[in-house]
PDB file of C-alpha atoms in Angstrom:
ATOM      1  CA  SER B   1      -3.499  -6.882  12.495  1.00 55.00           C
ATOM      2  CA  LEU B   2      -0.269  -5.068  13.157  1.00 55.00           C
ATOM      3  CA  ARG B   3      -1.157  -4.460  16.781  1.00 60.00           C
ATOM      4  CA  ARG B   4      -1.785  -8.226  17.359  1.00 62.00           C
ATOM      5  CA  GLN B   5       1.526  -9.167  15.621  1.00 58.00           C
ATOM      6  CA  ARG B   6       3.412  -6.722  17.784  1.00 56.00           C
ATOM      7  CA  GLN B   7       1.790  -7.953  20.974  1.00 59.00           C
ATOM      8  CA  MET B   8       2.694 -11.562  20.040  1.00 59.00           C
ATOM      9  CA  CYS B   9       6.320 -10.593  19.369  1.00 56.00           C
ATOM     10  CA  ILE B  10       6.544  -8.659  22.630  1.00 55.00           C
ATOM     11  CA  ARG B  11       5.131 -11.670  24.523  1.00 58.00           C
ATOM     12  CA  ASP B  12       7.396 -14.165  22.945  1.00 58.00           C
ATOM     13  CA  ARG B  13      10.487 -11.827  22.769  1.00 56.00           C
ATOM     14  CA  GLU B  14      11.405 -13.725  19.613  1.00 54.00           C
ATOM     15  CA  TYR B  15      12.595 -10.713  17.657  1.00 52.00           C
ATOM     16  CA  THR B  16      14.472  -7.541  18.448  1.00 60.00           C
ATOM     17  CA  CYS B  17      12.699  -5.452  15.788  1.00 61.00           C
ATOM     18  CA  VAL B  18       9.196  -5.881  14.460  1.00 65.00           C
ATOM     19  CA  LEU B  19       8.193  -4.362  11.067  1.00 69.00           C
ATOM     20  CA  GLY B  20       4.639  -3.845   9.898  1.00 70.00           C
ATOM     21  CA  LYS B  21       3.006  -2.009   6.923  1.00 67.00           C
ATOM     22  CA  PHE B  22      -0.498  -1.284   5.708  1.00 66.00           C
ATOM     23  CA  SER B  23      -1.817   0.341   2.499  1.00 67.00           C
ATOM     24  CA  LYS B  24      -5.222   1.863   1.546  1.00 64.00           C
ATOM     25  CA  PHE B  25      -6.642   3.815  -1.397  1.00 61.00           C
ATOM     26  CA  GLY B  26      -8.853   6.928  -0.898  1.00 62.00           C
ATOM     27  CA  PHE B  27     -10.454   9.533  -2.974  1.00 54.00           C
ATOM     28  CA  ILE B  28      -9.183  13.153  -3.022  1.00 52.00           C
ATOM     29  CA  ASN B  29     -12.406  15.047  -2.257  1.00 51.00           C
ATOM     30  CA  ASN B  30     -14.235  16.773   0.597  1.00 43.00           C
ATOM     31  CA  TYR B  31     -14.499  13.261   2.089  1.00 41.00           C
ATOM     32  CA  THR B  32     -12.400  10.144   1.938  1.00 43.00           C
ATOM     33  CA  VAL B  33     -13.732   6.757   1.096  1.00 46.00           C
ATOM     34  CA  LEU B  34     -11.223   3.958   1.494  1.00 48.00           C
ATOM     35  CA  CYS B  35     -11.128   0.707  -0.496  1.00 55.00           C
ATOM     36  CA  GLY B  36      -9.018  -2.319   0.238  1.00 58.00           C
ATOM     37  CA  GLN B  37      -7.719  -5.161  -1.844  1.00 58.00           C
ATOM     38  CA  GLY B  38      -9.566  -6.451  -4.903  1.00 57.00           C
ATOM     39  CA  ARG B  39     -10.117  -9.886  -3.239  1.00 76.00           C
ATOM     40  CA  ASN B  40     -11.948 -11.283  -6.303  1.00 87.00           C
ATOM     41  CA  ALA B  41     -12.622 -10.361 -10.001  1.00 89.00           C
ATOM     42  CA  LYS B  42     -15.906  -8.578  -9.300  1.00 90.00           C
ATOM     43  CA  LYS B  43     -14.636  -6.470  -6.458  1.00 87.00           C
ATOM     44  CA  ALA B  44     -11.444  -5.587  -8.508  1.00 86.00           C
ATOM     45  CA  GLN B  45     -13.629  -4.559 -11.515  1.00 91.00           C
ATOM     46  CA  ASP B  46     -15.850  -2.478  -9.240  1.00 88.00           C
ATOM     47  CA  GLN B  47     -12.890  -0.690  -7.732  1.00 86.00           C
ATOM     48  CA  LEU B  48     -11.298  -0.013 -11.069  1.00 90.00           C
ATOM     49  CA  GLN B  49     -14.579   1.476 -12.300  1.00 90.00           C
ATOM     50  CA  TRP B  50     -14.613   3.509  -9.144  1.00 86.00           C
ATOM     51  CA  VAL B  51     -11.143   5.040  -9.760  1.00 87.00           C
ATOM     52  CA  SER B  52     -11.459   5.360 -13.537  1.00 91.00           C
ATOM     53  CA  GLY B  53     -10.620   8.951 -14.556  1.00 92.00           C
ATOM     54  CA  LYS B  54     -10.066  10.006 -10.973  1.00 89.00           C
ATOM     55  CA  LYS B  55      -7.186  11.153  -8.734  1.00 88.00           C
ATOM     56  CA  VAL B  56      -6.844   8.993  -5.649  1.00 86.00           C
ATOM     57  CA  LEU B  57      -4.489   8.861  -2.658  1.00 84.00           C
ATOM     58  CA  LEU B  58      -2.605   5.728  -1.622  1.00 84.00           C
ATOM     59  CA  TYR B  59      -1.562   5.795   1.985  1.00 83.00           C
ATOM     60  CA  THR B  60       1.135   3.312   3.110  1.00 84.00           C
ATOM     61  CA  ALA B  61       1.859   3.242   6.819  1.00 84.00           C
ATOM     62  CA  LEU B  62       5.061   1.715   8.134  1.00 85.00           C
ATOM     63  CA  CYS B  63       5.988   0.961  11.690  1.00 84.00           C
ATOM     64  CA  ILE B  64       9.222  -0.516  13.253  1.00 82.00           C
ATOM     65  CA  THR B  65       9.298  -1.430  16.912  1.00 78.00           C
ATOM     66  CA  ASN B  66      12.638  -2.095  18.603  1.00 75.00           C
ATOM     67  CA  LEU B  67      11.487  -4.393  21.440  1.00 72.00           C
ATOM     68  CA  ALA B  68      14.882  -4.374  23.218  1.00 73.00           C
ATOM     69  CA  LEU B  69      14.791  -0.520  23.511  1.00 75.00           C
ATOM     70  CA  ASP B  70      11.024  -0.108  23.600  1.00 77.00           C
ATOM     71  CA  VAL B  71      11.254   2.421  20.744  1.00 79.00           C
ATOM     72  CA  GLU B  72       8.662   2.719  17.935  1.00 82.00           C
ATOM     73  CA  LEU B  73       9.097   4.617  14.712  1.00 85.00           C
ATOM     74  CA  THR B  74       6.296   5.252  12.285  1.00 86.00           C
ATOM     75  CA  ASP B  75       5.897   6.825   8.866  1.00 88.00           C
ATOM     76  CA  LEU B  76       3.058   7.496   6.512  1.00 87.00           C
ATOM     77  CA  VAL B  77       3.875   7.750   2.792  1.00 88.00           C
ATOM     78  CA  LYS B  78       1.289   9.385   0.584  1.00 88.00           C
ATOM     79  CA  ALA B  79       1.084   8.749  -3.201  1.00 87.00           C
ATOM     80  CA  THR B  80      -1.240  10.657  -5.520  1.00 89.00           C
ATOM     81  CA  ILE B  81      -2.282   8.488  -8.455  1.00 90.00           C
ATOM     82  CA  ARG B  82      -4.371   9.764 -11.383  1.00 91.00           C
ATOM     83  CA  PHE B  83      -6.050   7.009 -13.333  1.00 93.00           C
ATOM     84  CA  ARG B  84      -6.862   7.064 -17.013  1.00 96.00           C
ATOM     85  CA  LEU B  85     -10.498   7.050 -18.044  1.00 97.00           C
ATOM     86  CA  LEU B  86     -11.010   3.289 -18.424  1.00 96.00           C
ATOM     87  CA  SER B  87     -13.539   1.467 -20.489  1.00 97.00           C
ATOM     88  CA  LYS B  88     -15.347  -1.626 -19.289  1.00 97.00           C
ATOM     89  CA  PHE B  89     -13.307  -3.653 -21.826  1.00 97.00           C
ATOM     90  CA  GLN B  90     -10.036  -2.298 -20.458  1.00 96.00           C
ATOM     91  CA  ILE B  91     -11.025  -3.045 -16.913  1.00 95.00           C
ATOM     92  CA  ASP B  92     -12.295  -6.609 -17.660  1.00 95.00           C
ATOM     93  CA  THR B  93      -9.146  -7.298 -19.767  1.00 96.00           C
ATOM     94  CA  TYR B  94      -6.760  -6.019 -17.085  1.00 94.00           C
ATOM     95  CA  VAL B  95      -8.494  -8.103 -14.353  1.00 94.00           C
ATOM     96  CA  LYS B  96      -8.337 -11.211 -16.537  1.00 94.00           C
ATOM     97  CA  MET B  97      -4.680 -10.670 -17.559  1.00 94.00           C
ATOM     98  CA  GLU B  98      -3.434  -9.625 -14.092  1.00 91.00           C
ATOM     99  CA  PRO B  99      -5.672 -10.669 -11.207  1.00 84.00           C
ATOM    100  CA  ALA B 100      -4.179  -8.329  -8.569  1.00 81.00           C
ATOM    101  CA  PHE B 101      -6.577  -9.378  -5.877  1.00 82.00           C
ATOM    102  CA  ASP B 102      -3.990  -8.914  -3.077  1.00 79.00           C
ATOM    103  CA  CYS B 103      -3.220  -5.321  -4.043  1.00 79.00           C
ATOM    104  CA  ALA B 104      -4.819  -2.078  -2.847  1.00 76.00           C
ATOM    105  CA  GLY B 105      -7.518  -1.065  -5.304  1.00 76.00           C
ATOM    106  CA  GLY B 106      -6.969  -4.259  -7.242  1.00 79.00           C
ATOM    107  CA  VAL B 107      -4.042  -2.611  -9.185  1.00 83.00           C
ATOM    108  CA  LYS B 108      -0.565  -4.088  -9.462  1.00 86.00           C
ATOM    109  CA  ILE B 109       1.336  -0.898 -10.427  1.00 86.00           C
ATOM    110  CA  GLU B 110       4.625  -2.850 -11.019  1.00 89.00           C
ATOM    111  CA  GLY B 111       2.952  -4.888 -13.728  1.00 90.00           C
ATOM    112  CA  LEU B 112       0.254  -4.182 -16.234  1.00 93.00           C
ATOM    113  CA  GLY B 113      -1.426  -1.859 -13.748  1.00 92.00           C
ATOM    114  CA  ILE B 114       0.908   0.954 -14.832  1.00 94.00           C
ATOM    115  CA  THR B 115      -1.069   1.031 -18.113  1.00 95.00           C
ATOM    116  CA  LEU B 116      -4.129   2.149 -16.133  1.00 95.00           C
ATOM    117  CA  VAL B 117      -2.306   5.215 -14.672  1.00 94.00           C
ATOM    118  CA  ASP B 118      -1.994   8.673 -16.202  1.00 95.00           C
ATOM    119  CA  HIS B 119       0.203  10.230 -13.449  1.00 95.00           C
ATOM    120  CA  LEU B 120       2.034   9.286 -10.212  1.00 92.00           C
ATOM    121  CA  ASP B 121       3.406  11.539  -7.546  1.00 93.00           C
ATOM    122  CA  CYS B 122       5.162  10.017  -4.489  1.00 92.00           C
ATOM    123  CA  SER B 123       8.286  10.738  -2.454  1.00 92.00           C
ATOM    124  CA  ASP B 124       8.964   7.024  -2.106  1.00 91.00           C
ATOM    125  CA  PRO B 125       7.692   5.174  -5.270  1.00 88.00           C
ATOM    126  CA  THR B 126       8.255   1.742  -3.678  1.00 89.00           C
ATOM    127  CA  ALA B 127       5.395   2.570  -1.303  1.00 86.00           C
ATOM    128  CA  ILE B 128       3.069   2.192  -4.344  1.00 85.00           C
ATOM    129  CA  ILE B 129       4.339  -1.362  -4.891  1.00 85.00           C
ATOM    130  CA  GLY B 130       3.918  -2.207  -1.215  1.00 80.00           C
ATOM    131  CA  LEU B 131       6.825  -1.574   1.104  1.00 85.00           C
ATOM    132  CA  PRO B 132       8.230   1.985   1.268  1.00 88.00           C
ATOM    133  CA  LEU B 133      11.912   1.039   0.994  1.00 91.00           C
ATOM    134  CA  ILE B 134      13.305   4.554   1.252  1.00 93.00           C
ATOM    135  CA  SER B 135      11.420   5.112   4.532  1.00 91.00           C
ATOM    136  CA  LEU B 136      12.331   1.636   5.704  1.00 89.00           C
ATOM    137  CA  VAL B 137      16.108   2.168   5.234  1.00 91.00           C
ATOM    138  CA  SER B 138      15.905   5.572   7.002  1.00 91.00           C
ATOM    139  CA  MET B 139      14.006   4.021   9.958  1.00 86.00           C
ATOM    140  CA  LEU B 140      16.410   1.051  10.191  1.00 85.00           C
ATOM    141  CA  SER B 141      19.365   3.396  10.294  1.00 87.00           C
ATOM    142  CA  LYS B 142      17.755   5.171  13.296  1.00 83.00           C
ATOM    143  CA  HIS B 143      17.701   1.644  14.961  1.00 77.00           C
ATOM    144  CA  GLY B 144      21.480   1.266  14.151  1.00 79.00           C
ATOM    145  CA  ILE B 145      20.928  -1.111  11.226  1.00 79.00           C
ATOM    146  CA  ILE B 146      22.853   0.301   8.258  1.00 83.00           C
ATOM    147  CA  ILE B 147      22.053  -0.886   4.693  1.00 84.00           C
ATOM    148  CA  PRO B 148      24.006  -1.929   2.716  1.00 82.00           C
ATOM    149  CA  HIS B 149      26.007  -3.636   5.495  1.00 72.00           C
TER     150      HIS B 149
END
């Protein structure tokens, strides 16, 4: 977990800055049900069936801790993704061609997963891929780390 990694780095004082990120999918509805990574073909297929034809939120949390200054910056990037109505054949073919078991929702948006999507809305599109780079560069600059250097 991010908390455990941060505690280990604080204890060891090995790094000046610690970076962590976490992503989860959720429905837009009166309630939110989160799903994690695909993990295996069956779970990825189930998750893709679950999001088929629906609008979902992808939350990507980012945290940088400057251990030397004891300062922590956090950000939460929200992406709205509307999936196409997917047939069982499309889902099975996608999972077979691109087993994205380590991605939120079992979808690798930077690959064939984009073919499953009807619409995306996000202030930091790199958050959909995994690490919100626009947010990261902004947070690093607040720690005095300027990119490009």
